[in-house]
Coordinates of C-alpha atoms and ligand atoms in Angstrom, one line a residue:
X1 CA 0.0 0.0 0.0
X2 CA 1.2 3.4 -0.9
X3 CA 1.4 5.5 2.2
X4 CA 1.2 8.8 0.3
X5 CA -2.2 7.8 -1.0
X6 CA -3.4 7.1 2.5
X7 CA -2.1 10.4 3.9
X8 CA -3.7 12.3 1.1
X9 CA -7.1 10.5 1.6
X10 CA -6.9 11.2 5.4
X11 CA -6.6 14.9 4.7
X12 CA -9.0 15.0 1.8
X13 CA -11.8 13.1 3.6
X14 CA -11.2 14.6 7.1
X15 CA -9.6 11.8 9.0
X16 CA -6.4 13.7 10.0
X17 CA -4.9 17.1 9.5
X18 CA -1.6 18.5 10.4
X19 CA -1.9 20.6 13.6
X20 CA -1.9 24.4 13.0
X21 CA -1.7 23.7 9.3
X22 CA -2.5 27.3 8.3
X23 CA 0.7 28.4 10.0
X24 CA 2.8 25.7 8.4
X25 CA 2.0 22.9 10.9
X26 CA 3.9 21.9 14.1
X27 CA 6.0 18.8 13.9
X28 CA 4.7 15.9 16.0
X29 CA 1.2 17.2 16.5
X30 CA -2.0 16.1 14.6
X31 CA -5.7 17.0 14.6
X32 CA -8.4 14.5 14.0
X33 CA -11.0 15.7 11.5
X34 CA -14.7 14.9 11.5
X35 CA -14.3 11.3 10.3
X36 CA -11.0 10.7 12.3
X37 CA -12.5 11.8 15.6
X38 CA -15.3 9.2 15.2
X39 CA -12.8 6.4 14.2
X40 CA -10.5 7.1 17.2
X41 CA -13.5 7.4 19.5
X42 CA -14.8 4.0 18.3
X43 CA -11.3 2.5 19.0
X44 CA -11.2 4.0 22.5
X45 CA -14.8 2.9 23.2
X46 CA -14.1 -0.7 21.9
X47 CA -11.1 -0.9 24.2
X48 CA -13.1 0.5 27.2
X49 CA -16.1 -1.8 26.5
X50 CA -14.0 -4.9 25.9
X51 CA -11.5 -4.4 28.8
X52 CA -13.6 -2.6 31.5
X53 CA -17.4 -2.3 31.0
X54 CA -18.2 -5.7 29.5
X55 CA -15.7 -7.5 31.7
X56 CA -17.6 -10.0 33.9
X57 CA -15.8 -10.4 37.2
X58 CA -18.1 -13.3 38.2
X59 CA -16.9 -15.5 35.3
X60 CA -13.4 -16.8 34.7
X61 CA -12.2 -15.4 31.3
X62 CA -10.7 -18.1 29.0
X63 CA -7.0 -18.5 29.8
X64 CA -7.1 -16.4 33.0
X65 CA -5.7 -17.9 36.2
X66 CA -8.8 -16.8 38.1
X67 CA -11.7 -14.3 38.0
X68 CA -10.7 -10.6 38.3
X69 CA -12.1 -7.1 38.5
X70 CA -11.7 -4.0 36.4
X71 CA -12.2 -0.3 37.3
X72 CA -11.4 3.0 35.6
X73 CA -9.6 6.2 36.4
X74 CA -9.1 9.6 34.8
X75 CA -6.1 11.3 36.3
X76 CA -4.6 14.8 35.8
X77 CA -2.0 15.3 33.1
X78 CA 0.2 17.3 35.4
X79 CA 1.3 15.4 38.6
X80 CA 3.5 16.2 41.5
X81 CA 7.1 16.4 40.1
X82 CA 8.2 13.8 42.7
X83 CA 6.1 11.2 40.8
X84 CA 8.6 11.4 37.9
X85 CA 11.6 11.4 40.2
X86 CA 10.5 8.2 41.9
X87 CA 9.3 6.5 38.7
X88 CA 12.7 7.0 37.1
X89 CA 11.4 9.2 34.3
X90 CA 13.3 12.3 35.6
X91 CA 16.7 10.5 35.4
X92 CA 16.2 7.7 32.9
X93 CA 13.5 8.7 30.4
X94 CA 15.8 9.9 27.6
X95 CA 17.0 9.1 24.1
X96 CA 20.6 9.6 23.0
X97 CA 20.7 12.3 20.3
X98 CA 23.2 13.8 18.0
X99 CA 23.1 17.4 16.7
X100 CA 24.4 18.5 13.3
X101 CA 26.4 21.7 13.8
X102 CA 25.9 22.7 10.2
X103 CA 22.1 22.2 9.6
X104 CA 21.2 22.5 13.3
X105 CA 19.1 19.4 12.9
X106 CA 18.8 16.9 15.8
X107 CA 18.6 13.2 15.3
X108 CA 17.9 10.2 17.5
X109 CA 21.3 8.4 17.7
X110 CA 19.7 5.0 17.1
X111 CA 17.7 6.2 14.1
X112 CA 20.7 7.4 12.1
X113 CA 22.0 4.6 9.9
X114 CA 24.4 4.5 7.1
X115 CA 27.1 2.7 5.0
X116 CA 30.7 3.2 4.3
X117 CA 31.5 4.4 0.8
X118 CA 34.9 4.9 -0.8
X119 CA 36.0 6.8 -3.9
X120 CA 39.6 7.5 -5.0
X121 CA 41.0 6.7 -1.5
X122 CA 38.5 8.8 0.4
X123 CA 36.3 6.8 2.8
X124 CA 33.2 8.3 4.3
X125 CA 30.1 7.0 6.3
X126 CA 27.1 8.2 4.4
X127 CA 24.4 8.6 7.0
X128 CA 20.7 8.8 6.5
X129 CA 17.4 8.6 8.3
X130 CA 15.3 8.2 5.2
X131 CA 12.9 5.2 4.8
X132 CA 14.3 4.4 1.3
X133 CA 17.8 4.5 2.6
X134 CA 19.4 2.7 -0.3
X135 CA 18.4 5.2 -2.9
X136 CA 18.9 8.1 -0.6
X137 CA 22.4 6.9 0.3
X138 CA 23.5 6.5 -3.3
X139 CA 22.4 10.0 -4.2
X140 CA 24.1 11.5 -1.2
X141 CA 27.3 9.6 -1.9
X142 CA 27.3 11.0 -5.4
X143 CA 26.8 14.5 -4.0
X144 CA 29.6 14.0 -1.5
X145 CA 32.1 12.7 -4.1
X146 CA 30.8 15.2 -6.7
X147 CA 29.9 12.5 -9.2
X148 CA 27.2 12.5 -11.8
X149 CA 24.5 9.8 -11.7
X150 CA 26.1 7.8 -14.5
X151 CA 29.4 7.7 -12.4
X152 CA 27.6 6.2 -9.4
X153 CA 29.2 2.8 -10.1
X154 CA 32.7 4.3 -9.3
X155 CA 31.7 4.4 -5.6
X156 CA 32.8 1.3 -3.7
X157 CA 30.3 0.4 -0.9
X158 CA 31.7 -1.5 2.0
X159 CA 29.8 -3.7 4.5
X160 CA 26.1 -3.6 5.1
X161 CA 24.0 -0.6 6.4
X162 CA 24.7 -0.2 10.1
X163 CA 23.6 2.1 12.9
X164 CA 25.6 5.2 13.7
X165 CA 26.7 3.8 17.1
X166 CA 29.0 1.4 15.2
X167 CA 31.0 4.3 14.0
X168 CA 33.7 5.3 16.4
X169 CA 34.9 8.4 14.7
X170 CA 32.1 10.9 13.9
X171 CA 34.5 13.1 12.0
X172 CA 34.1 10.6 9.1
X173 CA 30.3 10.8 9.0
X174 CA 28.5 12.7 6.2
X175 CA 25.4 13.6 8.3
X176 CA 21.8 13.4 6.9
X177 CA 21.0 16.7 5.1
X178 CA 24.5 18.1 5.6
X179 CA 26.8 19.3 2.8
X180 CA 30.1 18.8 4.7
X181 CA 31.7 15.9 6.5
X182 CA 32.1 15.6 10.3
X183 CA 29.4 17.9 11.5
X184 CA 27.7 15.7 14.1
X185 CA 28.3 16.2 17.8
X186 CA 29.0 13.3 20.2
X187 CA 25.8 11.6 21.4
X188 CA 24.1 13.2 24.4
X189 CA 21.2 12.3 26.6
X190 CA 17.9 14.2 25.9
X191 CA 15.1 13.9 28.4
X192 CA 11.8 13.3 26.6
X193 CA 9.5 14.9 29.2
X194 CA 7.9 18.2 28.2
X195 CA 8.2 20.8 30.8
X196 CA 5.8 23.5 32.0
X197 CA 5.5 25.8 34.9
X198 CA 2.7 25.9 37.4
X199 CA 2.0 29.3 39.0
X200 CA 2.9 32.9 38.3
X201 CA 6.7 32.6 38.8
X202 CA 8.8 30.6 36.4
X203 CA 11.2 29.0 38.8
X204 CA 12.7 25.6 39.3
X205 CA 10.3 25.1 42.3
X206 CA 7.4 25.6 40.0
X207 CA 8.6 23.4 37.2
X208 CA 6.2 20.6 36.3
X209 CA 6.0 18.0 33.5
X210 CA 3.3 16.9 31.1
X211 CA 2.9 13.2 31.8
X212 CA 4.9 11.0 29.4
X213 CA 2.5 8.0 30.3
X214 CA -0.8 7.7 32.0
X215 CA 0.5 4.8 34.1
X216 CA 1.8 6.7 37.1
X217 CA -1.7 8.1 37.9
X218 CA -2.9 4.6 38.4
X219 CA 0.0 3.6 40.7
X220 CA -0.2 6.7 42.9
X221 CA -4.0 6.1 43.3
X222 CA -3.6 2.4 44.1
X223 CA -4.6 2.9 47.8
X224 CA -7.4 5.4 46.9
X225 CA -8.9 2.8 44.6
X226 CA -8.7 -0.1 47.1
X227 CA -10.0 2.1 49.9
X228 CA -12.9 3.6 48.0
X229 CA -14.2 0.5 46.2
X230 CA -14.4 -3.2 47.3
X231 CA -12.0 -4.4 44.6
X232 CA -9.8 -7.2 45.7
X233 CA -6.6 -8.5 44.1
X234 CA -6.4 -9.5 41.3
X235 CA -7.8 -6.4 39.7
X236 CA -7.0 -3.9 37.0
X237 CA -7.2 -0.2 36.7
X238 CA -7.8 1.2 33.2
X239 CA -7.2 4.7 32.0
X240 CA -7.4 6.4 28.6
X241 CA -5.7 9.8 28.2
X242 CA -3.2 12.1 26.6
X243 CA 0.5 11.7 27.1
X244 CA 3.3 13.9 25.9
X245 CA 6.9 13.2 24.9
X246 CA 9.3 15.6 23.3
X247 CA 10.3 13.1 20.6
X248 CA 13.5 14.2 18.9
X249 CA 12.4 13.0 15.5
X250 CA 8.6 12.7 15.3
X251 CA 7.8 11.0 12.0
X252 CA 5.8 8.4 10.1
X253 CA 2.5 10.3 10.2
X254 CA 1.0 9.9 13.6
X255 CA 3.2 6.9 14.6
X256 CA 5.7 9.0 16.6
X257 CA 4.0 12.1 17.8
X258 CA 4.7 14.5 20.6
X259 CA 1.2 14.5 21.9
X260 CA -0.7 11.2 21.8
X261 CA -3.2 9.1 23.6
X262 CA -2.6 6.0 25.6
X263 CA -5.0 3.2 26.7
X264 CA -3.3 1.6 29.7
X265 CA -4.1 -1.0 32.2
X266 CA -2.3 -1.5 35.4
X267 CA -3.2 -5.0 36.6
X268 CA -2.4 -5.8 40.3
X269 CA -1.9 -9.4 41.3
X270 CA -0.1 -11.7 43.8
X271 CA 3.6 -12.2 43.0
X272 CA 3.1 -16.0 42.8
X273 CA 0.6 -15.7 39.9
X274 CA 2.1 -12.7 38.1
X275 CA 3.8 -14.8 35.4
X276 CA 0.5 -16.4 34.5
X277 CA -1.3 -13.1 34.4
X278 CA 1.4 -11.7 32.2
X279 CA 0.8 -14.5 29.7
X280 CA -3.0 -14.0 29.9
X281 CA -2.8 -10.3 29.2
X282 CA -0.2 -10.7 26.4
X283 CA -2.4 -13.2 24.6
X284 CA -5.7 -11.4 25.3
X285 CA -4.4 -8.1 24.0
X286 CA -3.0 -9.7 20.8
X287 CA -6.4 -11.3 20.2
X288 CA -8.1 -7.9 20.6
X289 CA -6.4 -6.5 17.6
X290 CA -7.4 -9.4 15.4
X291 CA -11.0 -9.1 16.6
X292 CA -11.0 -5.6 15.2
X293 CA -9.9 -6.7 11.8
X294 CA -6.1 -6.3 11.8
X295 CA -4.8 -9.2 9.6
X296 CA -2.9 -11.7 11.6
X297 CA -0.1 -11.9 9.0
X298 CA 0.6 -8.2 9.6
X299 CA 0.6 -8.5 13.4
X300 CA 3.3 -10.2 15.5
X301 CA 4.0 -10.7 19.2
X302 CA 7.7 -10.1 20.0
X303 CA 9.0 -11.2 23.4
X304 CA 11.9 -8.9 24.5
X305 CA 15.2 -10.6 25.1
X306 CA 16.4 -10.1 28.7
X307 CA 19.0 -7.4 27.6
X308 CA 16.2 -5.3 26.0
X309 CA 14.0 -5.2 29.2
X310 CA 13.3 -1.9 31.0
X311 CA 15.1 -1.4 34.3
X312 CA 12.0 -2.6 36.2
X313 CA 10.7 -5.4 34.0
X314 CA 11.1 -9.1 34.2
X315 CA 9.2 -9.8 31.0
X316 CA 7.8 -7.7 28.2
X317 CA 6.2 -8.5 24.8
X318 CA 5.5 -6.0 22.1
X319 CA 2.5 -6.3 19.9
X320 CA 3.7 -5.1 16.5
X321 CA 2.1 -4.2 13.1
X322 CA 3.8 -4.2 9.7
X323 CA 3.1 -0.6 9.0
X324 CA 3.4 0.1 5.2
X325 CA 5.9 3.0 5.8
X326 CA 8.4 0.6 7.3
X327 CA 10.8 -1.4 5.1
X328 CA 9.5 -4.8 4.1
X329 CA 9.8 -7.3 7.0
X330 CA 10.0 -4.6 9.7
X331 CA 7.3 -4.1 12.3
X332 CA 6.3 -1.1 14.5
X333 CA 5.1 -1.2 18.1
X334 CA 1.3 -1.0 18.7
X335 CA 1.4 -1.9 22.4
X336 CA 3.8 -3.1 25.0
X337 CA 2.7 -5.7 27.6
X338 CA 5.1 -5.5 30.5
X339 CA 5.6 -7.5 33.7
X340 CA 6.7 -4.7 36.0
X341 CA 7.1 -6.7 39.2
X342 CA 6.7 -4.5 42.3
X343 CA 8.9 -1.7 41.0
X344 CA 6.2 1.0 40.7
X345 CA 4.4 0.6 44.0
X346 CA 7.7 0.2 45.9
X347 CA 9.1 3.3 44.1
X348 CA 6.2 5.4 45.3
X349 CA 6.5 4.0 48.8
X350 CA 10.3 3.9 49.3
X351 CA 11.9 6.2 46.7
X352 CA 14.0 5.9 43.6
X353 CA 15.0 2.2 43.2
X354 CA 17.9 0.7 41.3
X355 CA 18.9 -2.9 40.5
X356 CA 21.8 -4.1 42.6
X357 CA 24.5 -6.6 41.5
X358 CA 22.2 -9.5 42.4
X359 CA 19.5 -8.0 40.1
X360 CA 17.3 -7.1 43.0
X361 CA 15.7 -3.6 43.4
X362 CA 17.0 -1.5 46.2
X363 CA 16.8 2.2 47.2
X364 CA 19.4 4.3 45.4
X365 CA 21.7 6.0 47.9
X366 CA 23.8 9.1 47.3
X367 CA 27.5 9.5 48.4
X368 CA 26.2 10.7 51.8
X369 CA 24.4 7.3 52.3
X370 CA 21.0 9.0 52.1
X371 CA 18.3 8.1 49.5
X372 CA 18.8 10.2 46.3
X373 CA 15.0 10.5 46.1
X374 CA 12.6 9.6 48.9
X375 CA 9.2 8.1 48.1
X376 CA 5.8 9.2 49.5
X377 CA 6.3 7.1 52.6
X378 CA 2.7 5.9 52.2
X379 CA 1.9 2.2 52.7
X380 CA 1.0 0.8 49.2
X381 CA 1.1 -2.8 50.3
X382 CA -2.0 -5.0 50.2
X383 CA -3.5 -7.3 52.8
X384 CA -5.4 -10.3 51.7
X385 CA -8.5 -10.5 53.9
X386 CA -8.8 -14.3 53.7
X387 CA -5.2 -15.4 54.2
X388 CA -4.1 -12.3 56.2
X389 CA -1.0 -12.1 54.0
X390 CA 0.5 -8.7 53.4
X391 CA 2.5 -8.1 50.2
X392 CA 3.4 -5.6 47.6
X393 CA 1.4 -6.5 44.5
X394 CA 3.0 -7.2 41.2
X395 CA 1.9 -5.3 38.2
X396 CA 1.2 -6.4 34.6
X397 CA 0.9 -3.4 32.2
X398 CA -0.8 -3.7 28.8
X399 CA 0.0 -0.2 27.4
X400 CA -1.5 0.6 24.0
X401 CA -1.4 3.8 21.9
X402 CA -4.8 4.9 20.7
X403 CA -3.2 6.9 17.8
X404 CA -1.1 3.9 16.7
X405 CA -4.1 1.6 16.8
X406 CA -6.0 4.2 14.7
X407 CA -3.1 4.4 12.3
X408 CA -2.9 0.6 12.0
X409 CA -6.7 0.4 11.4
X410 CA -6.4 3.1 8.7
X411 CA -3.5 1.3 7.0
X412 CA -5.4 -2.0 7.2
X413 CA -8.6 -0.5 5.8
X414 CA -7.2 1.2 2.7
X415 CA -8.1 -0.9 -0.3
X416 CA -8.3 -0.3 -4.0
X417 CA -10.6 -2.7 -6.0
X418 CA -12.7 -2.7 -9.1
X419 CA -16.4 -1.9 -9.0
X420 CA -19.0 -0.9 -11.6
X421 CA -19.8 2.8 -12.0
X422 CA -23.3 4.2 -12.7
X423 CA -23.1 3.0 -16.3
X424 CA -21.8 -0.4 -15.4
X425 CA -18.2 0.2 -16.5
X426 CA -15.6 -1.2 -14.1
X427 CA -13.5 1.4 -12.3
X428 CA -10.9 1.5 -9.6
X429 CA -12.6 2.4 -6.3
X430 CA -10.9 3.4 -3.1
X431 CA -12.6 1.8 -0.2
X432 CA -11.8 1.9 3.5
X433 CA -12.7 -1.5 4.8
X434 CA -13.1 -0.7 8.5
X435 CA -14.6 -3.3 10.8
X436 CA -18.2 -2.2 11.1
X437 CA -17.7 -1.6 14.9
X438 CA -15.0 0.9 14.1
X439 CA -16.4 2.6 11.0
X440 CA -16.9 6.3 11.7
X441 CA -20.3 6.4 9.9
X442 CA -22.3 3.2 10.2
X443 CA -24.9 4.0 7.5
X444 CA -25.6 6.5 4.8
X445 CA -29.1 7.2 3.5
X446 CA -29.9 8.3 0.0
X447 CA -33.1 9.1 -1.9
X448 CA -32.4 7.8 -5.5
X449 CA -33.8 11.1 -6.8
X450 CA -34.7 14.4 -5.1
X451 CA -38.4 14.1 -5.9
X452 CA -41.5 11.9 -5.7
X453 CA -41.5 11.9 -1.9
X454 CA -38.2 9.9 -1.8
X455 CA -36.3 12.5 0.3
X456 CA -39.1 12.6 2.9
X457 CA -38.9 8.8 3.4
X458 CA -35.1 8.9 3.4
X459 CA -35.0 11.6 6.0
X460 CA -37.3 9.6 8.3
X461 CA -35.0 6.6 8.1
X462 CA -32.0 8.9 8.7
X463 CA -33.7 10.4 11.8
X464 CA -34.4 6.9 13.2
X465 CA -30.9 5.7 12.5
X466 CA -29.3 8.7 14.2
X467 CA -30.9 7.7 17.5
X468 CA -28.6 4.7 17.5
X469 CA -25.6 5.3 15.2
X470 CA -23.7 8.0 13.4
X471 CA -25.5 8.2 10.1
X472 CA -25.2 10.4 7.0
X473 CA -27.8 11.8 4.7
X474 CA -26.9 12.7 1.0
X475 CA -29.2 13.6 -1.8
X476 CA -26.7 15.4 -4.1
X477 CA -25.4 14.0 -7.4
X478 CA -25.5 10.6 -9.1
X479 CA -26.1 7.7 -6.7
X480 CA -22.9 6.0 -7.9
X481 CA -20.8 9.0 -6.9
X482 CA -22.6 9.0 -3.5
X483 CA -21.6 5.4 -3.0
X484 CA -18.0 6.2 -3.9
X485 CA -17.8 9.0 -1.3
X486 CA -19.1 6.6 1.4
X487 CA -16.7 3.9 0.3
X488 CA -13.8 6.3 0.9
X489 CA -15.2 7.2 4.3
X490 CA -15.5 3.5 5.1
X491 CA -19.3 3.5 5.7
X492 CA -20.3 -0.2 5.7
X493 CA -23.9 0.2 4.7
X494 CA -25.7 2.5 2.3
X495 CA -29.5 2.6 2.3
X496 CA -31.3 3.8 -0.9
X497 CA -34.9 4.9 -1.1
X498 CA -36.1 4.3 -4.7
X499 CA -39.2 3.9 -6.8
X500 CA -40.0 0.5 -5.3
X501 CA -39.9 2.0 -1.8
X502 CA -43.0 4.1 -2.7
X503 CA -44.8 1.0 -3.8
X504 CA -43.9 -1.7 -1.3
X505 CA -42.1 0.2 1.6
X506 CA -38.8 -1.6 1.0
X507 CA -35.3 0.0 0.6
X508 CA -32.0 -1.4 -0.6
X509 CA -29.1 -1.9 1.8
X510 CA -25.8 -2.0 -0.1
X511 CA -22.8 -3.7 1.5
X512 CA -19.6 -1.8 1.2
X513 CA -17.3 -4.8 0.8
X514 CA -19.4 -7.3 -1.2
X515 CA -21.4 -4.7 -3.1
X516 CA -24.5 -6.9 -2.5
X517 CA -27.8 -5.1 -2.4
X518 CA -30.7 -6.6 -0.5
X519 CA -34.2 -5.2 0.1
X520 CA -35.6 -4.8 3.6
X521 CA -38.7 -3.1 4.9
X522 CA -37.9 0.6 5.8
X523 CA -39.4 0.0 9.2
X524 CA -36.8 -2.7 9.8
X525 CA -33.8 -0.8 8.7
X526 CA -32.5 0.3 12.1
X527 CA -32.7 -3.2 13.5
X528 CA -31.1 -4.7 10.4
X529 CA -28.2 -2.2 10.6
X530 CA -27.8 -2.9 14.3
X531 CA -27.6 -6.6 13.6
X532 CA -25.0 -6.1 10.9
X533 CA -22.9 -3.6 12.9
X534 CA -23.0 -5.4 16.2
X535 CA -22.8 -8.9 14.6
Ligands
GAP601 N1 3.5 2.9 30.6 C1 4.3 2.3 29.6 C2 4.5 3.0 28.4 O1 4.2 4.2 28.3 P1 5.6 2.8 26.0 O2 6.0 1.6 25.2 O3 6.5 3.9 26.1 O4 5.1 2.3 27.4 C3 3.1 2.6 25.3 O5 4.2 3.4 25.4 C4 2.4 2.8 23.9 O6 2.1 4.2 23.8 C5 3.2 2.4 22.7 O7 3.1 1.0 22.4 C6 2.6 3.3 21.6 O8 1.5 2.6 21.1 C7 2.2 4.5 22.4 N2 3.3 5.6 22.2 C8 4.4 5.7 22.8 N3 5.1 6.8 22.3 C9 4.4 7.3 21.3 C10 4.5 8.4 20.4 N4 5.6 9.2 20.5 N5 3.6 8.6 19.5 C11 2.5 7.8 19.4 N6 2.2 6.8 20.3 C12 3.2 6.5 21.2

């Protein structure tokens, strides 16, 4: 699938716009248009319904070690700065970056890649961040060696494409977009948290951060939730909300944004069963994506090797999707499912924790022997009423991105096929094949012509549908053109009022994917659409 076509459809049909577009846009920020807002809302609502509302705590879910409960939270975006010091974000939430002294561009160290090229004894590392790195590298090498395209074969390429961290001497690197060699600085740490200031005076004391994840709100409210409800371990807290990261190189449409939405669960369980719960959530979350129509051959579950695990995690799997903007065979993360042990609750009780030589978590002490960062001092342990045992719960965290899920659904839906036009001639049509549950508009209603009482009947059907679903009414232009517009919007069903309606009270329902048209009584349309949408 051609990503440019999808990006242009998203803008043209109102799925996604660049933020502040009339001022030239702001990198890493996006606005959802009228169709996009409904699509993303449907994804969020499907998640909340499937994970929280519809979860039955009385019945054991398939594959779960036992029954469990689920509750929700909606926490503030700005939290006490100590939260980020204890969580480790203040010190550890950073990317390594390099700056180009010539172009003033900044790159993520791990995202700059390149290959050694040699011509007449001069050897240089041609660096790039482009998706089509092979073509880009060849053109940049020609530019560097001042060669014409037909002289490109004089360049001797050495070794395979590698990441910049394999290059010891940055003075030999021809940086992306630069025109001179050796313009990159040594890599430096760059904290990804966006800062703000609370209160009238801009001082260090008033410094605050926009949350880089929703998770911490659920940890710091652990006690509030158990004290204010009757939930017992095992239980999960769910939250959907905005998060912010000052990404060095936001790119690939909404994939890496600076403002994005997360759908996170913090699942609290007994340490003895945490491994089983981790496996349950990993498999359950993977199945959720296929249930929403993502093709299983474009999805994969990748368990992290031990050396790739976060400082707190004893097991993590990523659910990944083969986004079309990635090179063939590469996948991008949709969701991480992490076994976080007792790291988070202990951090907020005790203070900043580090792993000791034996791999156990302990309070980090400064040179003076005092904790570098104290915790809240509150008791965040849990007492089991029946056994009387007191313990610090372990946490399993399925953490999904609402924008990445939306992007994957958009990529998956984009289809070009052949369909007859008004005159019966086959034409290429663009159709967004969304799962009916996710489609922004569930049904469109058309009078075949704007006379003979057809608009009146169509408007009545439209009004009835709108009580249950997002519906659309259109009476302008040839009916074939109206179908095409709905195909591009991904509307699964189009209802047409025609001459026969006026005689026998039936209308046609056209199926977006099969193009089948069946007749139903106009009085039954709402129930029929409900049956088809809800399955
Ligand atoms: N609490 C754990 C956590 O935040 P993460 O892997 O950093 O883990 C979870 O983020 C999910 O949030 C990712 O799998 C992705 O879907 C989404 N996400 C993270 N950074 C993002 C960004 N810059 N733009 C869009 N989505 C992002």
